[in-house]
XYZ file of N, CA, C and O in Angstrom:
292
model
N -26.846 23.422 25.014
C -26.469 23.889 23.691
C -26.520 22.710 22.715
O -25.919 21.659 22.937
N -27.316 22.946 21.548
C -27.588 22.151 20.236
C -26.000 21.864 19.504
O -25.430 22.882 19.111
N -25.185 20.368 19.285
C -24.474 20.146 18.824
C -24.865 20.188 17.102
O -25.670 19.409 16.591
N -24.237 21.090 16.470
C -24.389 20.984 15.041
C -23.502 20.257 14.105
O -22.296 20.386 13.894
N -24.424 19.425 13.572
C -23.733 18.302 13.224
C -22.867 18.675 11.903
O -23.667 19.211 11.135
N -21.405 18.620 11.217
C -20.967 18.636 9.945
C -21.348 17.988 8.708
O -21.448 16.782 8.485
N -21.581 19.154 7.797
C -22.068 18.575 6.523
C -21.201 17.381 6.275
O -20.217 17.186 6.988
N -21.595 16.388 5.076
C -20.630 15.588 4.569
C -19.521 16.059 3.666
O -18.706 15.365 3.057
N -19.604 16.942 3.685
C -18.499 17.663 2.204
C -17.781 17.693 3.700
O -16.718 17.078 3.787
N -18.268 18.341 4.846
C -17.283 19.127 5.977
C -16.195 17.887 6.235
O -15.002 17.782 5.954
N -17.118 17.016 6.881
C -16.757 16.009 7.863
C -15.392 15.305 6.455
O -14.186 15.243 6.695
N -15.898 14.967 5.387
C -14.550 14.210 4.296
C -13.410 14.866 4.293
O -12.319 14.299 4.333
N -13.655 16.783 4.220
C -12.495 17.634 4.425
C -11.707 17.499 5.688
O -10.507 17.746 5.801
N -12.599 17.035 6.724
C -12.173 17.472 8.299
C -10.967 15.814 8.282
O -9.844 15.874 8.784
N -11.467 14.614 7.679
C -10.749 13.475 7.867
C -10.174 13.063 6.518
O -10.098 11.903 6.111
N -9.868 13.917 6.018
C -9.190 14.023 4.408
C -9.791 12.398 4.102
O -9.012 11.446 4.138
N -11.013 12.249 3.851
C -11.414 10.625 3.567
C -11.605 10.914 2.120
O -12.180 11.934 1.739
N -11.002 9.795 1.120
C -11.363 8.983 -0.084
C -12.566 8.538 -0.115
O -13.088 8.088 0.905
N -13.115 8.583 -1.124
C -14.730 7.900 -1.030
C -14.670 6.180 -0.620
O -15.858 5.889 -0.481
N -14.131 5.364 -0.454
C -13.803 3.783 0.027
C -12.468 4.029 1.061
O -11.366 4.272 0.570
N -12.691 3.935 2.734
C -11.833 4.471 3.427
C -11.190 3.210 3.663
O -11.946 2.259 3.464
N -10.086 2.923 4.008
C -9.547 1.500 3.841
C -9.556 1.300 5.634
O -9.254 2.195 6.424
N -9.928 0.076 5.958
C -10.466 -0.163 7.252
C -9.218 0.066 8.248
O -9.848 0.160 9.301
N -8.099 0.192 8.549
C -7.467 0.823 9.398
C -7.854 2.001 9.347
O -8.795 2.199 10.116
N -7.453 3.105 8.622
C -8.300 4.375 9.080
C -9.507 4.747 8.993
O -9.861 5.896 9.257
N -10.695 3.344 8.414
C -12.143 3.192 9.260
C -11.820 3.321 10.792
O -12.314 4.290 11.369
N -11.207 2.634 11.361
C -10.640 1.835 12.799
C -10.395 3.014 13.248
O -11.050 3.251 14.262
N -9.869 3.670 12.987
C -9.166 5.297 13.611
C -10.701 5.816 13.718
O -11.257 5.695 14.809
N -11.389 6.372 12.657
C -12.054 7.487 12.705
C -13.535 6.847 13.214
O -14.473 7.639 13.304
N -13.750 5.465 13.539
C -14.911 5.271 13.923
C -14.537 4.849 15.617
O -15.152 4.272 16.514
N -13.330 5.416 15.494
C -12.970 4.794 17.307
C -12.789 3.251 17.838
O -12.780 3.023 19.048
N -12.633 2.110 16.777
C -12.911 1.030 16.881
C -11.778 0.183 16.647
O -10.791 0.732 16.155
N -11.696 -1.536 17.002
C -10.883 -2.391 16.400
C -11.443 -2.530 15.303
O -12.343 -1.774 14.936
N -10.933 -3.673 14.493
C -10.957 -4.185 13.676
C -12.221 -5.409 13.736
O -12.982 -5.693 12.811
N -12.192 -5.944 14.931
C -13.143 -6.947 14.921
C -14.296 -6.157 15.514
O -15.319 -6.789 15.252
N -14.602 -4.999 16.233
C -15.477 -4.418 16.066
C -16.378 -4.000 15.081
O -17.600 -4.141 15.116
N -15.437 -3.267 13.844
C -15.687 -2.880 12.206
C -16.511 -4.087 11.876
O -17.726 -4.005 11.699
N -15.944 -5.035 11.808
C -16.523 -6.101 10.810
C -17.478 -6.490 11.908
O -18.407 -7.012 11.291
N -17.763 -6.527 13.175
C -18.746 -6.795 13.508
C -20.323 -5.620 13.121
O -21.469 -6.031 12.940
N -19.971 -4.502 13.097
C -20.781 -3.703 12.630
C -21.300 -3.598 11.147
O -22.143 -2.935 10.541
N -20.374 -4.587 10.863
C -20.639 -4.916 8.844
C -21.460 -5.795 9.211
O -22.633 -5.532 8.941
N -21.237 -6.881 9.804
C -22.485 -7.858 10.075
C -23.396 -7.874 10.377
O -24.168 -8.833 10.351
N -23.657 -6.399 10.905
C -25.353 -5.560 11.625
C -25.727 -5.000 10.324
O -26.902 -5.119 9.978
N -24.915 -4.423 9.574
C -25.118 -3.615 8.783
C -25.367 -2.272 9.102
O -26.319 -1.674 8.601
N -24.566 -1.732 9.921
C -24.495 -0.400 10.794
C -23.522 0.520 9.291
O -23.519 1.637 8.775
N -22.777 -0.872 9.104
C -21.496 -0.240 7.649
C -21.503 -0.921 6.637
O -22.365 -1.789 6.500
N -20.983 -0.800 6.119
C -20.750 -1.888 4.816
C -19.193 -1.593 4.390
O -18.593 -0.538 4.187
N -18.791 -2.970 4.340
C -17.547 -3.511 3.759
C -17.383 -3.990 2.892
O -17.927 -5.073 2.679
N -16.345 -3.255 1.760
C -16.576 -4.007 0.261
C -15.122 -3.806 -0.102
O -14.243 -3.158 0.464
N -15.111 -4.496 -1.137
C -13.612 -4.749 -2.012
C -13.420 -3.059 -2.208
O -14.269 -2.175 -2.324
N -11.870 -3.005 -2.192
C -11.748 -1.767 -2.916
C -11.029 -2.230 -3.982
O -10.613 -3.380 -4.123
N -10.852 -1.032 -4.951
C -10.464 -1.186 -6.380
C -9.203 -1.693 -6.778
O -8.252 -1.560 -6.008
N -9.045 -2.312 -7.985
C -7.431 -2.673 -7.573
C -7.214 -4.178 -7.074
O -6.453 -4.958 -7.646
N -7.869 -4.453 -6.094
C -7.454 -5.827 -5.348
C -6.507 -5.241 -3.948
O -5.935 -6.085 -3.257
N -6.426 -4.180 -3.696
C -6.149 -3.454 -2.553
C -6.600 -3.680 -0.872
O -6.340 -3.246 0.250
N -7.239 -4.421 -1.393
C -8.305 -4.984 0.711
C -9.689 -4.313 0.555
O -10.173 -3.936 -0.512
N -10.311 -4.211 1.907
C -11.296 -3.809 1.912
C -11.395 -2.478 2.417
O -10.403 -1.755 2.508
N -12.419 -2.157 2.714
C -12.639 -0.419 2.939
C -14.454 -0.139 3.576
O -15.445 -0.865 3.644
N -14.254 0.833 3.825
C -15.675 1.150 4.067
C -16.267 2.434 3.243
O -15.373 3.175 2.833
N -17.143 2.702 3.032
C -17.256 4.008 2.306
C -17.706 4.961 2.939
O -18.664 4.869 3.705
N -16.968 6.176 2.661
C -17.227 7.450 3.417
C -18.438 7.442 4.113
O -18.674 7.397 5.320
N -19.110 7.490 3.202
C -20.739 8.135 4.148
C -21.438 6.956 4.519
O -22.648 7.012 4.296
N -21.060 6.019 4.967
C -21.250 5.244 6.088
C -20.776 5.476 7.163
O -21.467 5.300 8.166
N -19.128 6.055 7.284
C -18.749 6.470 8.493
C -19.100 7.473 9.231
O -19.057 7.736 10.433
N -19.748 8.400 7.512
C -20.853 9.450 8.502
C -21.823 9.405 8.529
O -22.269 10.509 8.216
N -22.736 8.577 8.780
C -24.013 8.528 9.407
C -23.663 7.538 10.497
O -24.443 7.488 11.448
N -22.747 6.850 10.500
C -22.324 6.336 11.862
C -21.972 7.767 12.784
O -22.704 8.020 13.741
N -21.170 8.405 12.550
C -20.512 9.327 13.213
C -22.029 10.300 13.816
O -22.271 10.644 14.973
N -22.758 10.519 12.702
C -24.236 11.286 13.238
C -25.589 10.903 13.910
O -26.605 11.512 14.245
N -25.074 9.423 13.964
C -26.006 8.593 14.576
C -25.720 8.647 16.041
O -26.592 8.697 16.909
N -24.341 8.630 16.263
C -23.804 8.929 17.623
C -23.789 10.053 18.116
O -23.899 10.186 19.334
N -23.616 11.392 17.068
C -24.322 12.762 17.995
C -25.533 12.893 18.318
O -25.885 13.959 18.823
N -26.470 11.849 18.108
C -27.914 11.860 18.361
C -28.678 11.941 19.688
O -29.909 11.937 19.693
């Protein structure tokens, strides 16, 4: 049976994600540490950027989902 993958509107509703997800609950929803995350920023699998404010960093939504759909592949 064909896994069907969730739209991006789905998948943001399904993990109530903000468009810049702040890297602890990157860490949650990509299954990962922290030094994992930023190691995958360094591949460029994600991207890690300032969030607004001066608040820390974050990842942005639809990086976590095409990570997430890269892995139902």
């Amino acid at each position: 049976m064909d896994t069907v993958a969730p739209t991006f509107d789905e998948y943001v509703r399904t993990f109530s994600l903000t468009p810049i997800v702040p890297i602890k609950r990157a860490c949650e929803i990509a299954g990962c540490g922290h030094s994992k995350l930023y190691e995958m920023g360094k591949q460029k699998s994600v991207r890690i950027v300032k969030r607004a404010g001066g608040s820390g960093s974050g990842v942005p939504a639809i990086d976590l989902y095409k990570l997430n759909i890269a892995a139902l592949s």
